[in-house]
mmCIF file of C-alpha atoms in Angstrom:
data_model
loop_
_atom_site.group_PDB
_atom_site.id
_atom_site.type_symbol
_atom_site.label_atom_id
_atom_site.label_comp_id
_atom_site.label_asym_id
_atom_site.label_seq_id
_atom_site.Cartn_x
_atom_site.Cartn_y
_atom_site.Cartn_z
ATOM 1 C CA MET A 15 78.680 73.736 120.098
ATOM 2 C CA ASN A 16 75.419 71.976 120.860
ATOM 3 C CA PRO A 17 73.126 74.490 122.637
ATOM 4 C CA LEU A 18 72.185 71.819 125.168
ATOM 5 C CA LYS A 19 75.854 71.322 126.073
ATOM 6 C CA ARG A 20 76.253 75.075 126.591
ATOM 7 C CA LEU A 21 73.186 75.022 128.815
ATOM 8 C CA PHE A 22 74.568 72.257 131.023
ATOM 9 C CA LYS A 23 77.915 73.962 131.585
ATOM 10 C CA ARG A 24 79.977 73.196 134.688
ATOM 11 C CA SER A 25 78.710 75.047 137.749
ATOM 12 C CA GLU A 26 80.583 76.316 140.809
ATOM 13 C CA PRO A 27 82.418 73.624 142.810
ATOM 14 C CA GLN A 28 80.326 71.923 145.452
ATOM 15 C CA THR A 29 81.450 70.748 148.875
ATOM 16 C CA PRO A 30 81.531 66.973 149.503
ATOM 17 C CA GLU A 31 78.527 67.322 151.785
ATOM 18 C CA GLN A 32 76.545 69.169 149.112
ATOM 19 C CA LEU A 33 77.478 66.594 146.490
ATOM 20 C CA MET A 34 76.384 63.722 148.734
ATOM 21 C CA SER A 35 73.129 65.538 149.451
ATOM 22 C CA LEU A 36 72.491 66.051 145.758
ATOM 23 C CA LEU A 37 73.340 62.464 144.852
ATOM 24 C CA ASN A 38 71.469 60.736 147.644
ATOM 25 C CA SER A 39 68.744 63.365 148.281
ATOM 26 C CA THR A 40 69.272 62.815 152.001
ATOM 27 C CA HIS A 41 67.347 64.972 154.439
ATOM 28 C CA THR A 42 67.968 65.052 158.183
ATOM 29 C CA THR A 43 64.613 65.240 159.929
ATOM 30 C CA ALA A 44 63.610 66.733 163.263
ATOM 31 C CA SER A 45 63.764 63.251 164.806
ATOM 32 C CA GLY A 46 67.448 63.039 163.843
ATOM 33 C CA ALA A 47 66.957 60.303 161.257
ATOM 34 C CA ALA A 48 68.414 60.757 157.778
ATOM 35 C CA VAL A 49 65.743 60.059 155.147
ATOM 36 C CA ASN A 50 66.413 59.117 151.542
ATOM 37 C CA LYS A 51 65.134 56.423 149.224
ATOM 38 C CA GLU A 52 67.483 53.828 150.730
ATOM 39 C CA THR A 53 66.787 54.491 154.419
ATOM 40 C CA ALA A 54 63.047 54.783 153.756
ATOM 41 C CA GLN A 55 62.994 51.275 152.285
ATOM 42 C CA THR A 56 64.334 49.863 155.546
ATOM 43 C CA LEU A 57 60.777 50.349 156.784
ATOM 44 C CA PRO A 58 58.801 47.255 155.724
ATOM 45 C CA ALA A 59 55.658 49.356 155.182
ATOM 46 C CA VAL A 60 57.415 51.634 152.662
ATOM 47 C CA TYR A 61 59.123 48.709 150.941
ATOM 48 C CA CYS A 62 55.843 46.823 150.633
ATOM 49 C CA ALA A 63 53.850 49.863 149.430
ATOM 50 C CA VAL A 64 56.391 50.687 146.713
ATOM 51 C CA ASN A 65 56.627 47.105 145.461
ATOM 52 C CA THR A 66 52.867 46.530 145.602
ATOM 53 C CA ILE A 67 52.118 49.513 143.374
ATOM 54 C CA ALA A 68 55.080 48.911 141.045
ATOM 55 C CA GLU A 69 54.327 45.218 140.534
ATOM 56 C CA ALA A 70 50.602 45.843 140.057
ATOM 57 C CA VAL A 71 51.285 48.336 137.256
ATOM 58 C CA ALA A 72 53.994 46.138 135.732
ATOM 59 C CA SER A 73 51.690 43.121 135.584
ATOM 60 C CA MET A 74 49.136 44.950 133.387
ATOM 61 C CA PRO A 75 49.486 44.707 129.596
ATOM 62 C CA LEU A 76 49.612 47.998 127.693
ATOM 63 C CA HIS A 77 47.648 48.072 124.438
ATOM 64 C CA VAL A 78 47.572 50.424 121.457
ATOM 65 C CA PHE A 79 44.229 51.105 119.772
ATOM 66 C CA LYS A 80 43.440 52.944 116.554
ATOM 67 C CA ARG A 81 40.254 54.987 116.526
ATOM 68 C CA SER A 82 38.112 55.111 113.401
ATOM 69 C CA ASP A 83 35.949 58.017 112.337
ATOM 70 C CA ASP A 84 32.829 56.339 113.764
ATOM 71 C CA GLY A 85 34.459 55.897 117.191
ATOM 72 C CA GLU A 86 35.338 52.195 116.894
ATOM 73 C CA LYS A 87 38.672 51.037 118.302
ATOM 74 C CA GLU A 88 40.913 48.397 116.753
ATOM 75 C CA ARG A 89 43.934 47.020 118.583
ATOM 76 C CA GLN A 90 47.289 47.522 116.858
ATOM 77 C CA ARG A 91 49.046 44.314 117.893
ATOM 78 C CA THR A 92 52.143 44.921 115.741
ATOM 79 C CA HIS A 93 52.812 48.436 117.050
ATOM 80 C CA ILE A 94 56.272 48.920 118.579
ATOM 81 C CA ILE A 95 54.756 50.090 121.879
ATOM 82 C CA GLU A 96 53.030 46.704 122.248
ATOM 83 C CA LYS A 97 56.421 44.999 121.964
ATOM 84 C CA LEU A 98 58.268 47.392 124.261
ATOM 85 C CA PHE A 99 55.735 47.253 127.110
ATOM 86 C CA ASN A 100 54.424 43.698 126.771
ATOM 87 C CA LEU A 101 57.485 41.686 125.727
ATOM 88 C CA THR A 102 60.908 43.316 126.009
ATOM 89 C CA PRO A 103 62.058 46.952 125.803
ATOM 90 C CA ASN A 104 65.737 46.141 125.279
ATOM 91 C CA SER A 105 68.172 43.258 125.016
ATOM 92 C CA TYR A 106 68.551 42.607 128.765
ATOM 93 C CA GLN A 107 65.154 43.240 130.366
ATOM 94 C CA THR A 108 61.675 41.827 130.180
ATOM 95 C CA SER A 109 58.787 44.276 130.017
ATOM 96 C CA PHE A 110 57.875 43.383 133.617
ATOM 97 C CA ASP A 111 61.397 44.144 134.883
ATOM 98 C CA PHE A 112 61.437 47.411 132.962
ATOM 99 C CA LYS A 113 58.077 48.618 134.258
ATOM 100 C CA VAL A 114 58.923 47.649 137.842
ATOM 101 C CA ALA A 115 62.229 49.554 137.676
ATOM 102 C CA LEU A 116 60.532 52.599 136.141
ATOM 103 C CA MET A 117 57.729 52.613 138.739
ATOM 104 C CA ARG A 118 60.102 52.122 141.682
ATOM 105 C CA SER A 119 62.174 55.035 140.446
ATOM 106 C CA VAL A 120 59.113 57.293 140.265
ATOM 107 C CA LEU A 121 57.757 56.183 143.643
ATOM 108 C CA LEU A 122 61.094 56.581 145.435
ATOM 109 C CA THR A 123 62.449 59.723 143.735
ATOM 110 C CA GLY A 124 59.465 61.329 142.009
ATOM 111 C CA ASN A 125 60.979 60.838 138.538
ATOM 112 C CA GLY A 126 61.479 57.885 136.209
ATOM 113 C CA TYR A 127 63.562 58.099 133.033
ATOM 114 C CA ALA A 128 64.113 55.875 130.012
ATOM 115 C CA GLU A 129 66.229 56.775 127.004
ATOM 116 C CA ILE A 130 64.552 56.221 123.633
ATOM 117 C CA ILE A 131 66.816 54.589 121.044
ATOM 118 C CA TYR A 132 65.949 55.230 117.367
ATOM 119 C CA ASP A 133 67.189 53.451 114.248
ATOM 120 C CA ASN A 134 68.552 55.237 111.173
ATOM 121 C CA ALA A 135 65.029 55.642 109.794
ATOM 122 C CA GLY A 136 63.850 57.446 112.930
ATOM 123 C CA ARG A 137 61.826 54.501 114.234
ATOM 124 C CA ILE A 138 61.844 53.569 117.929
ATOM 125 C CA GLN A 139 63.911 50.459 118.665
ATOM 126 C CA LYS A 140 64.585 50.273 122.412
ATOM 127 C CA LEU A 141 63.928 51.836 125.789
ATOM 128 C CA ILE A 142 66.918 51.985 128.153
ATOM 129 C CA PRO A 143 66.143 52.809 131.816
ATOM 130 C CA LEU A 144 68.235 55.561 133.412
ATOM 131 C CA HIS A 145 69.016 56.034 137.090
ATOM 132 C CA PRO A 146 67.580 59.336 138.417
ATOM 133 C CA ASN A 147 71.004 60.337 139.763
ATOM 134 C CA GLU A 148 72.351 60.229 136.198
ATOM 135 C CA VAL A 149 69.822 62.705 134.783
ATOM 136 C CA THR A 150 69.602 66.489 135.062
ATOM 137 C CA VAL A 151 66.596 68.320 133.631
ATOM 138 C CA LYS A 152 66.462 71.943 132.487
ATOM 139 C CA LYS A 153 63.642 74.006 131.045
ATOM 140 C CA LEU A 154 64.725 75.625 127.776
ATOM 141 C CA GLU A 155 63.814 79.092 126.524
ATOM 142 C CA ASN A 156 61.559 77.612 123.836
ATOM 143 C CA TYR A 157 59.372 75.976 126.540
ATOM 144 C CA ARG A 158 60.851 72.548 125.937
ATOM 145 C CA LEU A 159 62.956 70.335 128.192
ATOM 146 C CA GLY A 160 66.602 69.391 127.820
ATOM 147 C CA TYR A 161 68.209 66.398 129.521
ATOM 148 C CA GLN A 162 71.811 65.836 130.539
ATOM 149 C CA VAL A 163 72.792 62.221 131.180
ATOM 150 C CA THR A 164 76.027 61.501 133.055
ATOM 151 C CA ALA A 165 77.081 57.848 132.975
ATOM 152 C CA ASN A 166 80.460 56.083 133.002
ATOM 153 C CA GLY A 167 82.234 59.422 133.215
ATOM 154 C CA LYS A 168 80.618 60.703 129.996
ATOM 155 C CA ILE A 169 78.112 63.528 129.646
ATOM 156 C CA ARG A 170 75.472 63.457 126.936
ATOM 157 C CA ALA A 171 72.846 66.055 126.102
ATOM 158 C CA LEU A 172 69.513 64.675 124.910
ATOM 159 C CA GLN A 173 66.445 66.279 123.405
ATOM 160 C CA GLN A 174 62.951 66.018 124.830
ATOM 161 C CA GLU A 175 62.018 63.411 122.186
ATOM 162 C CA GLU A 176 64.831 61.123 123.374
ATOM 163 C CA ILE A 177 63.615 60.647 126.960
ATOM 164 C CA LEU A 178 60.488 59.027 128.372
ATOM 165 C CA HIS A 179 59.944 60.940 131.601
ATOM 166 C CA ILE A 180 57.343 59.895 134.204
ATOM 167 C CA ARG A 181 56.893 62.303 137.131
ATOM 168 C CA ILE A 182 54.587 62.758 140.127
ATOM 169 C CA ASN A 183 53.846 65.565 142.598
ATOM 170 C CA SER A 184 55.461 68.146 140.342
ATOM 171 C CA ASP A 185 55.184 71.802 141.338
ATOM 172 C CA ASP A 186 56.814 73.210 138.199
ATOM 173 C CA GLY A 187 55.922 70.582 135.605
ATOM 174 C CA VAL A 188 59.606 69.734 135.159
ATOM 175 C CA LEU A 189 60.652 67.625 138.147
ATOM 176 C CA GLY A 190 58.530 65.472 140.410
ATOM 177 C CA LYS A 191 58.742 64.823 144.146
ATOM 178 C CA SER A 192 58.252 61.434 145.737
ATOM 179 C CA PRO A 193 56.005 60.827 148.760
ATOM 180 C CA ILE A 194 59.208 60.046 150.676
ATOM 181 C CA THR A 195 60.500 63.577 150.066
ATOM 182 C CA VAL A 196 57.196 65.297 150.780
ATOM 183 C CA CYS A 197 56.493 63.290 153.951
ATOM 184 C CA ARG A 198 60.064 62.799 155.125
ATOM 185 C CA GLU A 199 59.330 63.958 158.701
ATOM 186 C CA SER A 200 56.803 61.153 159.200
ATOM 187 C CA ILE A 201 59.203 58.607 157.743
ATOM 188 C CA GLY A 202 62.023 59.969 159.906
ATOM 189 C CA LEU A 203 59.847 59.528 162.992
ATOM 190 C CA GLU A 204 59.093 55.945 161.989
ATOM 191 C CA ILE A 205 62.804 55.207 161.397
ATOM 192 C CA SER A 206 63.685 56.641 164.820
ATOM 193 C CA SER A 207 60.934 54.571 166.425
ATOM 194 C CA LYS A 208 62.291 51.430 164.759
ATOM 195 C CA GLU A 209 65.826 52.179 165.954
ATOM 196 C CA CYS A 210 64.556 52.884 169.460
ATOM 197 C CA GLY A 211 62.817 49.508 169.546
ATOM 198 C CA ALA A 212 65.951 47.780 168.254
ATOM 199 C CA ASP A 213 68.043 49.337 171.037
ATOM 200 C CA LEU A 214 65.423 48.329 173.573
ATOM 201 C CA PHE A 215 65.542 44.675 172.521
ATOM 202 C CA LYS A 216 69.322 44.779 172.224
ATOM 203 C CA ASN A 217 69.532 45.564 175.933
ATOM 204 C CA GLY A 218 67.160 42.778 176.899
ATOM 205 C CA LEU A 219 64.246 45.183 177.551
ATOM 206 C CA ARG A 220 66.307 46.691 180.416
ATOM 207 C CA PRO A 221 67.266 50.173 179.192
ATOM 208 C CA PHE A 222 69.244 51.133 182.267
ATOM 209 C CA GLY A 223 69.654 50.619 185.989
ATOM 210 C CA VAL A 224 70.869 52.518 189.041
ATOM 211 C CA ILE A 225 73.822 51.533 191.242
ATOM 212 C CA GLU A 226 73.366 52.703 194.830
ATOM 213 C CA ALA A 227 76.210 53.149 197.285
ATOM 214 C CA GLU A 228 76.192 54.331 200.877
ATOM 215 C CA GLY A 229 79.409 56.241 200.510
ATOM 216 C CA THR A 230 81.794 57.468 197.840
ATOM 217 C CA VAL A 231 82.721 54.979 195.108
ATOM 218 C CA LYS A 232 86.233 55.041 193.753
ATOM 219 C CA GLU A 233 86.583 55.809 190.056
ATOM 220 C CA GLU A 234 88.302 52.499 189.307
ATOM 221 C CA LEU A 235 85.475 50.526 190.928
ATOM 222 C CA ALA A 236 82.834 52.565 189.066
ATOM 223 C CA LYS A 237 84.516 51.829 185.715
ATOM 224 C CA LEU A 238 84.732 48.127 186.563
ATOM 225 C CA ILE A 239 81.025 47.931 187.441
ATOM 226 C CA LYS A 240 80.061 49.822 184.278
ATOM 227 C CA LYS A 241 82.153 47.459 182.172
ATOM 228 C CA GLN A 242 80.497 44.448 183.799
ATOM 229 C CA LEU A 243 77.024 45.882 183.203
ATOM 230 C CA LEU A 244 77.767 46.500 179.525
ATOM 231 C CA GLN A 245 78.980 42.915 179.181
ATOM 232 C CA LEU A 246 75.796 41.617 180.748
ATOM 233 C CA ALA A 247 73.730 43.672 178.290
ATOM 234 C CA GLY A 248 75.184 41.706 175.386
ATOM 235 C CA LYS A 249 73.451 38.800 173.698
ATOM 236 C CA GLY A 250 73.640 35.579 175.721
ATOM 237 C CA GLU A 251 74.570 37.358 178.974
ATOM 238 C CA ARG A 252 71.407 39.314 179.723
ATOM 239 C CA PHE A 253 70.245 37.038 182.546
ATOM 240 C CA ALA A 254 73.653 36.277 184.053
ATOM 241 C CA PRO A 255 74.020 37.105 187.784
ATOM 242 C CA LEU A 256 75.555 40.430 188.740
ATOM 243 C CA VAL A 257 77.966 40.357 191.703
ATOM 244 C CA LEU A 258 78.458 43.626 193.580
ATOM 245 C CA THR A 259 80.747 44.301 196.542
ATOM 246 C CA ASN A 260 81.412 47.089 199.012
ATOM 247 C CA GLY A 261 77.739 47.395 199.907
ATOM 248 C CA LEU A 262 76.651 48.382 196.405
ATOM 249 C CA LYS A 263 73.049 47.725 195.296
ATOM 250 C CA TYR A 264 71.641 47.505 191.765
ATOM 251 C CA ASN A 265 68.116 48.726 191.151
ATOM 252 C CA PRO A 266 66.886 47.979 187.608
ATOM 253 C CA VAL A 267 64.622 50.498 185.920
ATOM 254 C CA GLN A 268 61.971 48.832 183.789
ATOM 255 C CA ILE A 269 60.089 50.476 180.949
ATOM 256 C CA SER A 270 57.370 48.647 179.039
ATOM 257 C CA HIS A 271 56.421 49.052 175.401
ATOM 258 C CA GLU A 272 52.968 50.170 176.460
ATOM 259 C CA ASP A 273 54.386 52.888 178.745
ATOM 260 C CA ALA A 274 56.553 54.203 175.932
ATOM 261 C CA GLU A 275 53.597 53.870 173.509
ATOM 262 C CA TRP A 276 56.032 52.149 171.188
ATOM 263 C CA LEU A 277 53.641 49.539 169.855
ATOM 264 C CA GLU A 278 50.947 52.114 169.149
ATOM 265 C CA SER A 279 53.414 54.357 167.356
ATOM 266 C CA ARG A 280 54.447 51.431 165.153
ATOM 267 C CA LYS A 281 50.803 50.807 164.189
ATOM 268 C CA PHE A 282 50.316 54.494 163.509
ATOM 269 C CA GLY A 283 53.432 54.460 161.329
ATOM 270 C CA ILE A 284 51.911 51.804 159.057
ATOM 271 C CA ALA A 285 48.785 53.929 158.628
ATOM 272 C CA GLU A 286 50.929 56.989 157.848
ATOM 273 C CA VAL A 287 52.829 55.157 155.115
ATOM 274 C CA ALA A 288 49.545 53.920 153.658
ATOM 275 C CA ARG A 289 48.307 57.521 153.458
ATOM 276 C CA MET A 290 51.517 58.663 151.753
ATOM 277 C CA PHE A 291 51.049 56.215 148.899
ATOM 278 C CA LYS A 292 47.232 56.341 148.862
ATOM 279 C CA ILE A 293 46.961 52.622 149.485
ATOM 280 C CA SER A 294 44.860 50.591 151.906
ATOM 281 C CA PRO A 295 46.792 49.111 154.882
ATOM 282 C CA ILE A 296 45.511 45.721 153.698
ATOM 283 C CA PHE A 297 47.879 45.933 150.718
ATOM 284 C CA ILE A 298 50.909 46.522 152.935
ATOM 285 C CA MET A 299 50.083 43.346 154.868
ATOM 286 C CA ASP A 300 48.235 44.970 157.791
ATOM 287 C CA TYR A 301 45.229 42.706 158.322
ATOM 288 C CA SER A 302 44.330 43.930 161.811
ATOM 289 C CA ASN A 303 41.020 45.437 160.641
ATOM 290 C CA SER A 304 40.342 43.393 157.515
ATOM 291 C CA THR A 305 37.355 41.218 156.716
ATOM 292 C CA TYR A 306 36.249 39.463 153.537
ATOM 293 C CA SER A 307 33.819 42.256 152.647
ATOM 294 C CA ASN A 308 36.145 45.194 153.221
ATOM 295 C CA PHE A 309 38.970 43.342 151.451
ATOM 296 C CA ALA A 310 36.817 43.140 148.327
ATOM 297 C CA GLU A 311 36.011 46.843 148.603
ATOM 298 C CA ALA A 312 39.670 47.661 149.238
ATOM 299 C CA THR A 313 40.589 45.822 146.048
ATOM 300 C CA LYS A 314 38.215 48.011 144.044
ATOM 301 C CA ALA A 315 39.530 51.129 145.775
ATOM 302 C CA PHE A 316 43.096 50.034 145.013
ATOM 303 C CA LEU A 317 42.309 50.021 141.293
ATOM 304 C CA GLN A 318 40.221 53.195 141.250
ATOM 305 C CA GLN A 319 42.032 55.430 143.748
ATOM 306 C CA THR A 320 45.606 54.131 143.798
ATOM 307 C CA LEU A 321 46.324 52.646 140.367
ATOM 308 C CA HIS A 322 44.044 54.663 138.068
ATOM 309 C CA PRO A 323 45.997 57.965 138.437
ATOM 310 C CA TRP A 324 49.253 56.084 137.818
ATOM 311 C CA LEU A 325 47.886 54.351 134.732
ATOM 312 C CA THR A 326 46.552 57.611 133.298
ATOM 313 C CA ASN A 327 49.902 59.304 133.939
ATOM 314 C CA ILE A 328 51.852 56.581 132.124
ATOM 315 C CA GLU A 329 49.357 56.274 129.260
ATOM 316 C CA LEU A 330 49.579 59.980 128.446
ATOM 317 C CA ALA A 331 53.374 60.048 128.805
ATOM 318 C CA VAL A 332 53.746 57.108 126.418
ATOM 319 C CA LEU A 333 51.277 58.574 123.929
ATOM 320 C CA THR A 334 52.835 62.053 123.811
ATOM 321 C CA THR A 335 56.447 60.802 123.809
ATOM 322 C CA LEU A 336 56.510 57.582 121.785
ATOM 323 C CA VAL A 337 53.820 58.419 119.210
ATOM 324 C CA PRO A 338 54.451 61.118 116.576
ATOM 325 C CA GLU A 339 52.283 64.189 117.081
ATOM 326 C CA ARG A 340 50.535 63.691 113.743
ATOM 327 C CA ASN A 341 49.254 60.273 114.886
ATOM 328 C CA GLN A 342 48.336 61.067 118.481
ATOM 329 C CA SER A 343 44.732 61.984 117.655
ATOM 330 C CA MET A 344 44.205 58.598 115.956
ATOM 331 C CA LEU A 345 45.723 56.322 118.625
ATOM 332 C CA THR A 346 44.796 55.486 122.202
ATOM 333 C CA ILE A 347 47.114 53.932 124.806
ATOM 334 C CA GLU A 348 45.319 51.886 127.468
ATOM 335 C CA PHE A 349 46.302 49.476 130.233
ATOM 336 C CA GLU A 350 44.267 46.291 130.484
ATOM 337 C CA THR A 351 42.859 46.249 134.023
ATOM 338 C CA LYS A 352 40.332 43.416 133.908
ATOM 339 C CA ASN A 353 42.695 40.918 135.544
ATOM 340 C CA THR A 354 43.394 43.222 138.478
ATOM 341 C CA LEU A 355 40.036 42.497 140.094
ATOM 342 C CA ARG A 356 40.303 38.731 140.353
ATOM 343 C CA LEU A 357 36.782 37.332 140.659
ATOM 344 C CA THR A 358 35.622 33.915 141.768
ATOM 345 C CA THR A 359 34.491 31.394 139.148
ATOM 346 C CA ARG A 360 30.838 31.944 140.035
ATOM 347 C CA GLU A 361 31.153 35.734 139.829
ATOM 348 C CA ARG A 362 32.816 35.523 136.423
ATOM 349 C CA TYR A 363 30.196 33.134 135.050
ATOM 350 C CA ASP A 364 27.360 35.331 136.331
ATOM 351 C CA ILE A 365 28.883 38.285 134.480
ATOM 352 C CA TYR A 366 29.276 36.211 131.311
ATOM 353 C CA ASP A 367 25.638 35.146 131.562
ATOM 354 C CA ILE A 368 24.455 38.740 131.785
ATOM 355 C CA ALA A 369 26.745 39.796 128.917
ATOM 356 C CA ILE A 370 25.552 36.977 126.620
ATOM 357 C CA ARG A 371 21.837 37.413 127.363
ATOM 358 C CA ASN A 372 22.043 41.151 126.703
ATOM 359 C CA GLY A 373 24.000 40.790 123.476
ATOM 360 C CA LEU A 374 27.145 42.455 124.829
ATOM 361 C CA GLN A 375 29.307 39.393 124.155
ATOM 362 C CA ASN A 376 28.889 36.084 122.350
ATOM 363 C CA PRO A 377 29.738 32.700 123.939
ATOM 364 C CA ASN A 378 33.049 32.397 122.082
ATOM 365 C CA GLU A 379 34.236 35.765 123.409
ATOM 366 C CA CYS A 380 33.492 34.590 126.945
ATOM 367 C CA ARG A 381 35.225 31.255 126.278
ATOM 368 C CA ARG A 382 38.244 33.119 124.939
ATOM 369 C CA ALA A 383 38.394 35.132 128.177
ATOM 370 C CA GLU A 384 38.604 31.785 130.037
ATOM 371 C CA ASN A 385 41.336 30.496 127.665
ATOM 372 C CA LEU A 386 38.943 27.949 126.169
ATOM 373 C CA PRO A 387 38.740 27.079 122.437
ATOM 374 C CA PRO A 388 35.791 28.428 120.420
ATOM 375 C CA ARG A 389 32.850 26.200 119.605
ATOM 376 C CA GLU A 390 30.665 25.989 116.546
ATOM 377 C CA GLY A 391 27.840 28.512 116.581
ATOM 378 C CA GLY A 392 29.402 30.445 119.435
ATOM 379 C CA ASP A 393 29.928 33.601 117.391
ATOM 380 C CA GLU A 394 26.203 34.389 117.312
ATOM 381 C CA TYR A 395 24.921 37.172 119.562
ATOM 382 C CA SER A 396 21.794 36.610 121.620
ATOM 383 C CA GLN A 397 18.656 38.567 120.700
ATOM 384 C CA SER A 398 16.865 37.873 123.963
ATOM 385 C CA TRP A 399 17.320 41.483 125.057
ATOM 386 C CA LEU A 400 15.344 42.603 121.991
ATOM 387 C CA GLN A 401 12.530 40.142 122.680
ATOM 388 C CA GLN A 402 12.328 41.233 126.317
ATOM 389 C CA SER A 403 12.097 44.891 125.357
ATOM 390 C CA GLN A 404 9.285 44.132 122.907
ATOM 391 C CA GLN A 405 7.391 42.163 125.538
ATOM 392 C CA GLN A 406 7.666 45.035 128.003
ATOM 393 C CA GLU A 407 6.189 47.570 125.589
ATOM 394 C CA PRO A 408 2.669 48.618 126.737
ATOM 395 C CA GLN A 409 -0.205 47.225 124.680
ATOM 396 C CA THR A 410 -2.649 49.839 123.372
ATOM 397 C CA ASP A 411 -6.282 49.104 124.148
ATOM 398 C CA GLN A 412 -8.469 48.816 121.066
ATOM 399 C CA VAL A 413 -11.751 50.679 121.385
ATOM 400 C CA PRO A 414 -14.574 48.931 119.498
ATOM 401 C CA LEU A 415 -16.303 50.995 116.896
#
């Protein structure tokens, strides 16, 4: 028997509640709200943060470079990784769809999985995304990982080399934890606040009222009045007149959003979600404190503080999983980030001017970056930087004999 199959043997029976908890990773918070990846996405701030990060990473090309002995790097355009991550990883997904699905899985559950399909010669052919609920991970005695995949009623045991596994916030190096799991109490509070506001609007901003009577009210009359009040609370009837008899009086009790601090709690909830995902509130569509200058700085921070750790995580996972160990020291996996910071035309041309004058790039390289055809003589590098350095050298004074 396969040792991995013996490892993933059937455990003790679980109760339905335990099975649902394991499958959905649902946690009931102190606020009473159940938090999992589905309920968390009902918050627009969480939904926007997850999609913003996932789509930003998915829109970046992933390149493979070969390092020479003198430190030069040459792009390997025909490498299989270039095809899988820049064109299509399988027969039904584009590379963008695949990377978005993988990133959403990691952001929402802490783990993203893709099965690696090899041909008969041991070469990588495809990457097939796997749902986190289908995968169980175990640490083996030889300090490797084993994976059990359960799909369509079938159980398969896979080796470490057959799974691309991206994880975050891992305490044991085996399984990751999503920000939703770590910060579930804050998300639960935000969900409860949203539901409270929905109930408030549902009742026409009149949460309750008091019926006053001089004497004792019969039970039948009390039920009738309550039924009428509930009908008036429904949509389209909130401002209909209320008719009371037998000397009864209705005193509405008003409560404003400001008194309940509901609006402020909603603003605070957006900031909390932004902290969970290490993203500026500007990128989850909160422009209350944004200006042109701090938006430009937030864009740089988004690349350096939010995306850079994600890119490094994926680059290393791809290198150590999809590249044979004997070739890992010769290859480098890098995301192309230059298009993330979209500059104005003037800013780009100023940078090109500096690069050309200092011999860093030639005109044709700059034209190629602007999707323009090369021109004759444009492959020459400027030597003006050399002339400037010679002019700045101090002249030695000649002492007459």
